[in-house]
XYZ file of C-alpha atoms in Angstrom:
600
model
C -14.814 94.488 32.851
C -14.446 90.878 31.950
C -13.352 89.354 28.641
C -16.842 89.196 27.221
C -17.477 92.820 27.907
C -14.189 93.785 26.219
C -15.289 92.021 23.055
C -18.623 93.829 23.098
C -20.622 90.893 24.258
C -22.722 90.811 27.326
C -23.602 87.325 28.520
C -26.470 86.640 30.802
C -24.754 84.545 33.445
C -27.943 84.115 35.292
C -29.261 82.079 32.341
C -26.177 79.851 32.428
C -26.525 79.359 36.093
C -30.194 78.598 35.636
C -29.360 76.035 32.902
C -26.921 74.376 35.202
C -29.463 74.271 37.909
C -32.092 72.954 35.532
C -29.800 70.280 34.193
C -28.883 69.189 37.658
C -32.473 69.104 38.607
C -33.349 67.208 35.454
C -30.651 64.613 36.233
C -32.004 64.191 39.711
C -35.517 63.845 38.369
C -34.366 61.266 35.807
C -32.605 59.225 38.509
C -35.673 59.370 40.659
C -37.852 58.377 37.701
C -35.573 55.414 36.904
C -35.715 54.236 40.487
C -39.439 54.599 40.585
C -39.793 52.789 37.244
C -37.678 49.923 38.507
C -39.830 49.738 41.559
C -42.886 49.569 39.310
C -41.402 46.721 37.131
C -42.515 43.166 37.935
C -40.137 41.356 40.232
C -39.880 38.411 37.778
C -38.455 40.648 35.041
C -35.743 41.886 37.373
C -34.922 38.360 38.480
C -34.679 37.138 34.881
C -32.276 39.936 34.049
C -30.080 39.079 37.008
C -30.225 35.352 36.194
C -29.084 36.065 32.628
C -26.095 37.998 33.870
C -25.239 35.222 36.328
C -25.545 32.539 33.619
C -23.296 34.520 31.298
C -20.705 34.765 34.038
C -21.126 31.055 34.786
C -20.714 30.102 31.156
C -17.654 32.239 30.925
C -16.248 30.515 33.997
C -16.848 27.002 32.585
C -15.231 27.951 29.268
C -12.167 29.261 31.028
C -12.002 26.107 33.125
C -12.210 23.834 30.044
C -9.585 25.850 28.191
C -7.245 25.796 31.166
C -7.849 22.093 31.701
C -7.043 21.238 28.068
C -3.963 23.429 28.201
C -2.725 21.766 31.374
C -3.356 18.278 29.968
C -1.478 19.158 26.783
C 1.456 20.600 28.700
C 1.582 17.574 30.975
C 1.471 15.247 27.986
C 4.285 17.085 26.245
C 6.366 17.121 29.422
C 5.841 13.439 30.253
C 5.309 12.064 26.752
C 7.941 9.341 27.126
C 6.547 8.114 30.431
C 2.983 8.056 29.090
C 4.005 6.034 26.042
C 5.963 3.622 28.206
C 3.066 3.093 30.626
C 0.568 2.696 27.784
C 2.767 0.175 26.001
C 3.411 -1.672 29.257
C -0.312 -1.953 30.010
C -1.094 -3.154 26.482
C 1.558 -5.873 26.651
C 0.459 -6.809 30.158
C -3.086 -7.324 28.885
C -1.834 -9.335 25.884
C 0.333 -11.583 28.033
C -2.467 -12.046 30.535
C -4.829 -13.090 27.771
C -2.230 -15.507 26.373
C -1.824 -17.142 29.781
C -5.589 -17.441 30.063
C -5.816 -19.042 26.602
C -2.930 -21.395 27.450
C -4.626 -22.533 30.624
C -7.850 -23.205 28.747
C -6.030 -25.063 25.937
C -4.237 -27.372 28.361
C -7.608 -28.451 29.733
C -8.736 -29.530 26.247
C -7.835 -32.854 24.680
C -6.581 -31.309 21.399
C -3.227 -31.668 19.637
C -1.249 -28.492 19.043
C -0.582 -29.299 15.365
C -4.306 -29.326 14.569
C -4.669 -25.718 15.745
C -1.777 -24.100 13.871
C -4.096 -22.214 11.527
C -7.391 -21.971 13.395
C -6.911 -22.113 17.132
C -4.414 -21.900 19.947
C -1.502 -22.841 17.682
C -2.223 -19.882 15.426
C -2.421 -17.612 18.471
C 0.962 -18.910 19.636
C 2.530 -18.243 16.236
C 1.085 -14.726 16.213
C 2.523 -14.004 19.671
C 5.922 -15.385 18.673
C 6.011 -13.101 15.618
C 4.874 -10.071 17.616
C 7.374 -10.436 20.425
C 10.232 -11.454 18.190
C 9.600 -8.221 16.286
C 9.552 -6.231 19.520
C 12.783 -7.842 20.754
C 14.420 -7.416 17.354
C 13.758 -3.675 17.103
C 14.335 -2.849 20.767
C 17.322 -5.076 21.569
C 18.758 -7.103 18.700
C 18.954 -4.493 15.953
C 20.336 -1.553 17.960
C 22.615 -3.446 20.382
C 23.251 -7.129 19.628
C 23.586 -7.265 15.828
C 26.146 -4.428 15.611
C 28.337 -6.256 18.145
C 28.037 -9.549 16.257
C 28.616 -8.174 12.772
C 31.223 -5.577 13.615
C 34.097 -8.104 13.579
C 32.774 -9.508 10.301
C 32.244 -6.132 8.654
C 35.846 -5.736 7.603
C 36.051 -9.272 6.239
C 32.777 -8.834 4.347
C 33.970 -5.547 2.879
C 37.235 -7.075 1.680
C 35.522 -10.125 0.194
C 32.782 -8.119 -1.509
C 35.372 -5.807 -3.065
C 36.922 -8.736 -4.952
C 35.918 -8.550 -8.597
C 33.221 -11.014 -9.728
C 32.892 -12.513 -6.235
C 29.236 -11.449 -6.017
C 28.152 -12.907 -9.375
C 30.055 -16.115 -8.605
C 28.319 -16.645 -5.243
C 24.891 -15.793 -6.612
C 25.583 -17.892 -9.696
C 26.327 -20.926 -7.528
C 22.998 -20.402 -5.718
C 21.157 -20.094 -9.039
C 22.765 -23.226 -10.486
C 21.942 -25.106 -7.300
C 18.257 -24.106 -7.595
C 18.092 -25.212 -11.245
C 19.816 -28.522 -10.479
C 17.358 -29.186 -7.656
C 14.408 -28.500 -9.952
C 15.883 -30.734 -12.643
C 16.264 -33.609 -10.173
C 12.832 -32.945 -8.683
C 11.179 -33.033 -12.114
C 12.333 -36.547 -13.014
C 9.537 -38.256 -14.882
C 7.927 -34.908 -15.757
C 10.555 -33.022 -17.724
C 7.840 -30.762 -19.125
C 8.441 -28.734 -15.988
C 11.788 -27.641 -17.470
C 10.118 -26.022 -20.508
C 9.590 -22.752 -18.551
C 13.381 -22.564 -18.144
C 13.545 -21.900 -21.883
C 10.861 -19.252 -21.466
C 12.832 -17.589 -18.677
C 16.002 -17.544 -20.786
C 14.078 -16.091 -23.739
C 12.693 -13.254 -21.590
C 16.154 -12.477 -20.179
C 17.664 -12.445 -23.660
C 14.916 -10.095 -24.798
C 15.719 -7.780 -21.888
C 19.411 -7.885 -22.759
C 18.603 -7.069 -26.395
C 16.681 -3.901 -25.487
C 19.142 -2.853 -22.757
C 20.203 0.791 -22.889
C 23.835 0.018 -22.039
C 25.103 -3.557 -22.296
C 28.504 -2.783 -20.797
C 27.085 -1.229 -17.626
C 24.824 -4.149 -16.691
C 25.442 -5.218 -13.100
C 25.146 -8.985 -13.415
C 25.410 -9.396 -9.658
C 22.026 -7.660 -9.227
C 20.455 -9.578 -12.122
C 21.542 -13.010 -10.864
C 20.714 -12.124 -7.236
C 17.166 -11.199 -8.276
C 16.759 -14.562 -10.005
C 18.102 -16.280 -6.888
C 15.459 -14.660 -4.715
C 12.697 -15.570 -7.154
C 13.744 -19.226 -7.182
C 14.244 -19.378 -3.407
C 10.877 -17.764 -2.641
C 9.194 -20.037 -5.170
C 10.693 -23.189 -3.704
C 9.929 -22.159 -0.126
C 6.377 -21.002 -0.799
C 5.316 -23.416 -3.556
C 7.514 -26.529 -3.576
C 8.097 -26.958 0.177
C 5.088 -28.583 1.825
C 5.387 -26.567 5.040
C 5.671 -23.372 3.040
C 2.561 -24.310 1.058
C 0.656 -24.945 4.269
C 1.749 -21.590 5.669
C 0.685 -19.850 2.478
C -2.673 -21.628 2.446
C -3.242 -20.507 6.028
C -2.197 -16.921 5.259
C -4.342 -16.921 2.131
C -7.377 -18.167 4.031
C -6.886 -15.533 6.694
C -6.508 -12.830 4.064
C -9.693 -13.953 2.327
C -11.579 -14.028 5.632
C -10.230 -10.577 6.513
C -11.334 -9.094 3.191
C -14.772 -10.694 3.469
C -15.595 -8.505 6.472
C -16.016 -5.634 4.033
C -19.222 -7.330 2.859
C -20.843 -6.423 6.173
C -20.409 -2.724 5.497
C -21.292 -3.086 1.812
C -24.482 -4.990 2.630
C -25.565 -2.289 5.056
C -25.135 0.431 2.413
C -26.168 -1.345 -0.800
C -28.313 -4.191 0.528
C -27.909 -7.971 0.635
C -29.326 -8.413 -2.869
C -26.447 -6.630 -4.640
C -23.711 -7.899 -2.318
C -24.606 -11.391 -1.126
C -26.960 -12.655 -3.837
C -25.828 -10.993 -7.068
C -22.238 -10.150 -6.120
C -22.107 -7.086 -8.368
C -18.456 -6.244 -8.990
C -18.645 -2.472 -8.442
C -20.523 -2.884 -5.165
C -19.016 -6.047 -3.669
C -15.408 -6.401 -4.805
C -14.471 -2.747 -5.193
C -16.056 -1.736 -1.886
C -13.418 -3.859 -0.160
C -10.859 -1.269 -1.267
C -12.400 1.184 1.192
C -11.880 -1.238 4.065
C -8.306 -2.122 3.080
C -7.442 1.517 2.437
C -8.586 2.433 5.929
C -6.533 -0.363 7.545
C -3.397 0.499 5.541
C -3.672 4.171 6.519
C -3.989 3.240 10.199
C -0.923 0.975 10.011
C 0.980 3.740 8.217
C 0.009 6.270 10.901
C 1.122 3.934 13.692
C 4.428 3.281 11.903
C 4.066 -0.491 11.569
C 3.864 -0.360 7.775
C 7.071 1.650 7.480
C 8.775 -0.795 9.833
C 7.898 -3.750 7.601
C 8.848 -1.935 4.410
C 12.218 -0.780 5.751
C 13.059 -4.295 6.961
C 12.311 -5.886 3.583
C 14.001 -3.018 1.742
C 17.180 -3.355 3.786
C 17.227 -7.088 3.083
C 16.855 -6.495 -0.664
C 19.637 -3.930 -0.569
C 21.949 -6.284 1.337
C 21.266 -9.355 -0.815
C 21.017 -7.733 -4.243
C 23.167 -4.623 -3.920
C 20.481 -2.209 -5.124
C 20.173 1.290 -3.662
C 18.060 1.944 -0.595
C 15.372 3.987 -2.388
C 14.628 1.475 -5.130
C 14.834 -1.396 -2.623
C 12.366 0.205 -0.215
C 10.040 1.116 -3.078
C 10.115 -2.460 -4.386
C 9.336 -3.774 -0.894
C 6.440 -1.350 -0.466
C 4.945 -2.456 -3.797
C 4.203 -5.828 -2.179
C 1.428 -4.061 -0.244
C 0.955 -0.603 -1.731
C 0.176 0.494 -5.270
C 2.294 2.237 -7.865
C 1.177 5.706 -6.752
C 1.271 5.150 -2.969
C 4.755 3.589 -2.756
C 6.716 6.615 -4.075
C 5.004 8.765 -1.431
C 7.203 7.132 1.207
C 10.254 8.588 -0.542
C 8.766 11.815 -1.883
C 11.444 13.987 -0.247
C 14.226 12.119 -2.089
C 12.720 11.518 -5.521
C 14.431 14.577 -6.981
C 17.822 13.078 -6.011
C 17.254 9.757 -7.787
C 19.106 8.796 -10.931
C 17.353 7.874 -14.180
C 17.966 4.189 -13.487
C 16.389 4.474 -10.033
C 13.338 6.237 -11.485
C 13.072 3.424 -14.036
C 13.271 0.817 -11.259
C 10.506 2.528 -9.294
C 8.199 2.562 -12.309
C 9.034 -1.038 -13.265
C 8.232 -2.228 -9.728
C 4.888 -0.469 -9.902
C 3.979 -2.135 -13.212
C 5.183 -5.592 -12.111
C 3.187 -5.847 -8.868
C -0.315 -5.197 -7.543
C -1.464 -3.607 -4.300
C -3.139 -5.558 -1.546
C -6.212 -3.328 -1.794
C -7.301 -4.946 -5.084
C -6.864 -8.572 -3.983
C -10.550 -8.813 -3.142
C -11.480 -7.942 -6.708
C -9.310 -10.734 -8.089
C -10.553 -13.204 -5.475
C -14.148 -12.460 -6.470
C -13.246 -13.693 -9.973
C -11.915 -17.008 -8.675
C -8.240 -16.182 -8.043
C -6.720 -17.658 -4.893
C -5.184 -15.472 -2.240
C -2.170 -17.795 -1.924
C -1.235 -17.272 -5.573
C -1.724 -13.519 -5.376
C 0.434 -13.152 -2.251
C 3.219 -15.329 -3.654
C 3.159 -13.501 -6.981
C 3.523 -10.108 -5.278
C 6.431 -11.272 -3.124
C 8.259 -13.000 -6.008
C 7.829 -10.051 -8.375
C 9.459 -7.566 -5.967
C 13.083 -8.771 -6.479
C 12.346 -9.725 -10.091
C 11.402 -6.122 -10.882
C 14.782 -4.891 -9.589
C 16.545 -7.667 -11.478
C 14.957 -6.964 -14.859
C 15.028 -3.192 -14.412
C 18.804 -3.214 -13.953
C 19.124 -5.464 -17.003
C 17.059 -3.184 -19.245
C 18.270 0.166 -17.879
C 21.501 -0.264 -15.859
C 22.905 2.368 -13.525
C 25.373 4.798 -15.130
C 25.279 7.664 -12.592
C 26.446 8.194 -9.032
C 23.761 7.669 -6.399
C 23.272 10.542 -3.961
C 20.303 9.235 -1.941
C 22.236 6.819 0.275
C 20.968 4.725 3.174
C 22.413 7.116 5.744
C 20.709 10.137 4.168
C 17.264 8.614 3.650
C 14.440 8.312 6.154
C 10.884 7.392 5.298
C 8.144 10.003 5.344
C 6.150 9.949 8.557
C 2.392 10.024 8.833
C 0.711 13.341 8.180
C -2.467 12.256 9.946
C -3.410 13.881 13.232
C -4.854 10.747 14.838
C -5.886 7.170 14.189
C -9.426 8.346 13.442
C -8.113 10.885 10.935
C -6.017 8.168 9.261
C -9.040 5.855 9.039
C -11.302 8.503 7.511
C -8.763 9.744 4.974
C -7.745 6.191 4.073
C -11.348 5.354 3.224
C -11.692 8.582 1.207
C -8.569 7.780 -0.798
C -9.983 4.318 -1.411
C -13.043 5.897 -2.994
C -10.807 7.771 -5.434
C -9.157 4.470 -6.370
C -12.552 2.820 -6.889
C -13.720 5.615 -9.181
C -10.473 5.351 -11.149
C -10.881 1.583 -11.592
C -14.524 1.882 -12.641
C -13.837 4.648 -15.150
C -10.846 2.808 -16.645
C -12.676 -0.513 -16.926
C -15.761 1.012 -18.550
C -13.815 3.192 -20.995
C -11.252 0.556 -22.001
C -13.751 -2.267 -22.479
C -15.934 0.047 -24.570
C -12.970 1.113 -26.697
C -11.688 -2.417 -27.251
C -15.202 -3.576 -28.126
C -15.410 -0.782 -30.682
C -11.982 -1.681 -32.114
C -12.969 -5.362 -32.279
C -16.185 -4.458 -34.115
C -14.173 -2.481 -36.672
C -11.765 -5.415 -37.116
C -14.682 -7.825 -37.478
C -16.215 -5.601 -40.157
C -12.872 -5.439 -41.992
C -12.655 -9.225 -41.796
C -16.053 -9.680 -43.382
C -14.892 -7.678 -46.401
C -12.195 -10.263 -47.140
C -14.200 -13.382 -46.403
C -13.896 -13.925 -42.621
C -17.606 -14.149 -41.961
C -18.057 -17.231 -39.773
C -18.334 -16.750 -36.046
C -15.191 -18.740 -35.256
C -13.075 -16.895 -37.851
C -13.957 -13.288 -37.226
C -11.217 -10.802 -36.482
C -11.183 -9.401 -32.932
C -8.507 -7.947 -30.699
C -9.035 -10.791 -28.239
C -8.417 -13.398 -30.925
C -5.358 -11.605 -32.314
C -3.712 -11.187 -28.904
C -4.505 -14.822 -28.130
C -2.580 -15.954 -31.188
C 0.316 -13.559 -30.491
C 0.864 -14.817 -26.941
C 0.165 -18.499 -27.607
C 3.846 -19.434 -28.219
C 4.858 -17.465 -25.140
C 2.279 -19.349 -23.074
C 3.747 -22.647 -24.237
C 7.307 -21.801 -23.167
C 5.856 -20.697 -19.816
C 4.830 -24.309 -19.174
C 1.171 -24.233 -20.250
C -0.108 -27.335 -22.104
C -0.518 -26.652 -25.825
C -4.302 -27.145 -25.895
C -4.663 -24.376 -23.274
C -2.029 -21.997 -24.641
C -4.476 -19.978 -26.737
C -6.705 -19.323 -23.715
C -3.790 -18.220 -21.519
C -2.391 -16.135 -24.387
C -5.733 -14.410 -24.644
C -5.659 -13.652 -20.916
C -2.166 -12.147 -21.189
C -3.344 -10.046 -24.120
C -6.412 -8.820 -22.227
C -4.294 -7.886 -19.244
C -1.803 -6.021 -21.454
C -4.235 -4.052 -23.620
C -7.003 -3.594 -21.004
C -6.178 -4.470 -17.395
C -5.893 -7.413 -15.050
C -9.491 -7.104 -13.810
C -10.834 -7.971 -17.257
C -8.330 -10.824 -17.549
C -9.329 -12.338 -14.189
C -12.996 -11.996 -15.102
C -12.455 -13.870 -18.379
C -10.361 -16.555 -16.656
C -13.323 -17.277 -14.373
C -15.425 -18.369 -17.364
C -12.662 -20.426 -19.035
C -12.337 -24.185 -18.662
C -8.714 -24.615 -17.543
C -6.862 -27.137 -15.405
C -5.915 -26.060 -11.890
C -2.214 -25.966 -12.743
C -2.848 -23.756 -15.772
C -4.966 -21.404 -13.656
C -2.081 -21.025 -11.206
C 0.386 -20.201 -14.003
C -2.070 -17.765 -15.584
C -2.639 -16.043 -12.237
C 1.089 -15.350 -11.892
C 1.272 -14.120 -15.496
C -1.544 -11.558 -15.225
C -0.969 -10.431 -11.612
C 0.496 -7.003 -12.343
C -0.425 -3.388 -13.069
C 1.215 -3.338 -16.510
C -1.652 -1.965 -18.597
C -2.289 1.256 -20.573
C -4.306 2.850 -17.783
C -1.415 2.421 -15.357
C 0.890 4.292 -17.735
C -1.228 7.417 -17.334
C -1.497 6.902 -13.574
C 2.277 6.516 -13.234
C 3.120 9.554 -15.350
C 0.622 11.836 -13.613
C 1.441 10.568 -10.105
C 5.235 10.724 -10.324
C 5.238 13.984 -12.301
C 3.198 15.596 -9.530
C 5.587 14.354 -6.842
C 8.770 15.301 -8.699
C 8.061 17.769 -11.554
C 11.784 18.226 -12.221
C 11.925 14.594 -13.416
C 8.947 14.842 -15.785
C 11.115 14.477 -18.910
C 12.825 11.387 -17.463
C 9.496 9.851 -16.446
C 7.843 10.309 -19.839
C 10.965 9.086 -21.638
C 11.297 5.871 -19.617
C 7.694 5.006 -18.772
C 7.024 2.785 -21.808
C 10.289 0.896 -21.284
C 9.268 0.366 -17.641
C 5.804 -0.760 -18.765
C 7.313 -3.445 -21.000
C 9.676 -4.450 -18.199
C 6.827 -4.791 -15.709
C 4.835 -7.004 -18.083
C 7.862 -9.268 -18.660
C 8.540 -9.535 -14.901
C 5.070 -11.047 -14.431
C 5.857 -13.608 -17.133
C 9.207 -14.416 -15.480
C 7.404 -15.044 -12.179
C 4.966 -17.342 -13.985
C 7.863 -19.285 -15.543
C 9.532 -19.885 -12.183
C 6.219 -20.823 -10.548
C 5.607 -23.381 -13.320
C 9.083 -24.883 -12.786
C 8.822 -25.333 -9.031
C 5.164 -26.475 -9.002
C 4.919 -30.282 -9.411
C 2.099 -31.730 -11.503
C 0.648 -33.637 -8.572
C 0.609 -30.648 -6.199
C -1.745 -27.709 -6.359
C -1.348 -25.285 -3.473
């Protein structure tokens, strides 16, 4: 008896066996049916099915090949990155030198003097090559190897001399006195040129009066900043060769910016760009072009190289810290929000005085991306470039007069390195640079529209109030423009502006201070002023010290360093006033060094 019988169950095993047999037979029948069905299918259907499988396998094979190829290329690049960079650089320089030899051979065949081509021809090409290869030699050979050997024996002597009390102010004071004496001798027969000296002294006395700590003022930095302003002014404005260089650079800058019109015309049409010259479409569109170029230079590292070089020079000559020096140098090209980005990892270590210097530099200068807007209103590129360069040391000078250093600096030169590019490629830098330019354009448009509307409303209210007390004639109505013109008229006179034009220049300074520099440049275009007065006015209004920039500075810096928000909001208005005065100081020095018979 089996187990089933013990449990009282009798199982028909024959049925199980039959089921097994049936199932086996059914399986065989199904296989036979499948084979027969396949034989009955059209041959094309079978071929298409097989082709699909083969294509899928083929696609899979190509994908694997591409992935492996990219992986191998990446590994090879990482392994031989130094060699690839060296070979690429070598080929680029080989092509450049070959082209220069070709151009030299062609120039020698022409009957043309070299001096006549210094700005638009072979001479300009030669100057460009000299600058390029001097820079290459300086950073590859001179700076790391030669200069340390030359200055090492002098380092100890320099350290001992610089440690002597008052030696710095004495040396810089001698340079300053020498500059003033030269200007006094040069202005014989036109002593009106010395009137701006009184204006400069007045502005410095005002800064001393509002200083936060008179005893802590580092007069070495203050006098050194004035030295640099005078020296740059005399080299770029008074010296004929310097004027010619600036004219050439200004012309090239204007020509460079004008290429943006090609892109603007394609998007907006020739009518708005070429014929009407609408500000929002022509001038502001140039910001997109400049923003793209600046981002590419930043990604390649050339911009940081220039900024570090100028910053190190400012630190050496003036004695300011590395962070505020580099920031001041970057403000020559970049704006008040872009410059601090280079030092974003060290902003939390800065002292209150350094934060004040960074904000003052931002208010005292303008970025290169807005030059096209000013040029479209009649400003000259030469004046704008010179104003930006002169205001860089002046901002450090006046900042340390108004808010001197009282803390110990922790962000030293040895501990600071500039932020590197976060872009993945040159194309990525170009695209993001243009996108950031669009944000700047929208900010300018919104600020200009809102501020002009508000000031127009305030002027209408003042005009209505004036009519209630008898000021009803058109020439006697009360407006903000008229009031600011009267307030800044005396200041314009001590800046070297002729008295009959002082009200107009005072009005421009007022417009720039209560609105922005775009409105001031636009109004200057419609004013009847002498060429000399236009130059002085350009220096006076070439800065970002306006109410809109206060909000931009507070929001930008507070985002980068939230731990310093209280310091930023506490010092921002003082920095705003300092930035506005720095522009006036630059205008005073420009008026002193610019002869009446010379207009650059």
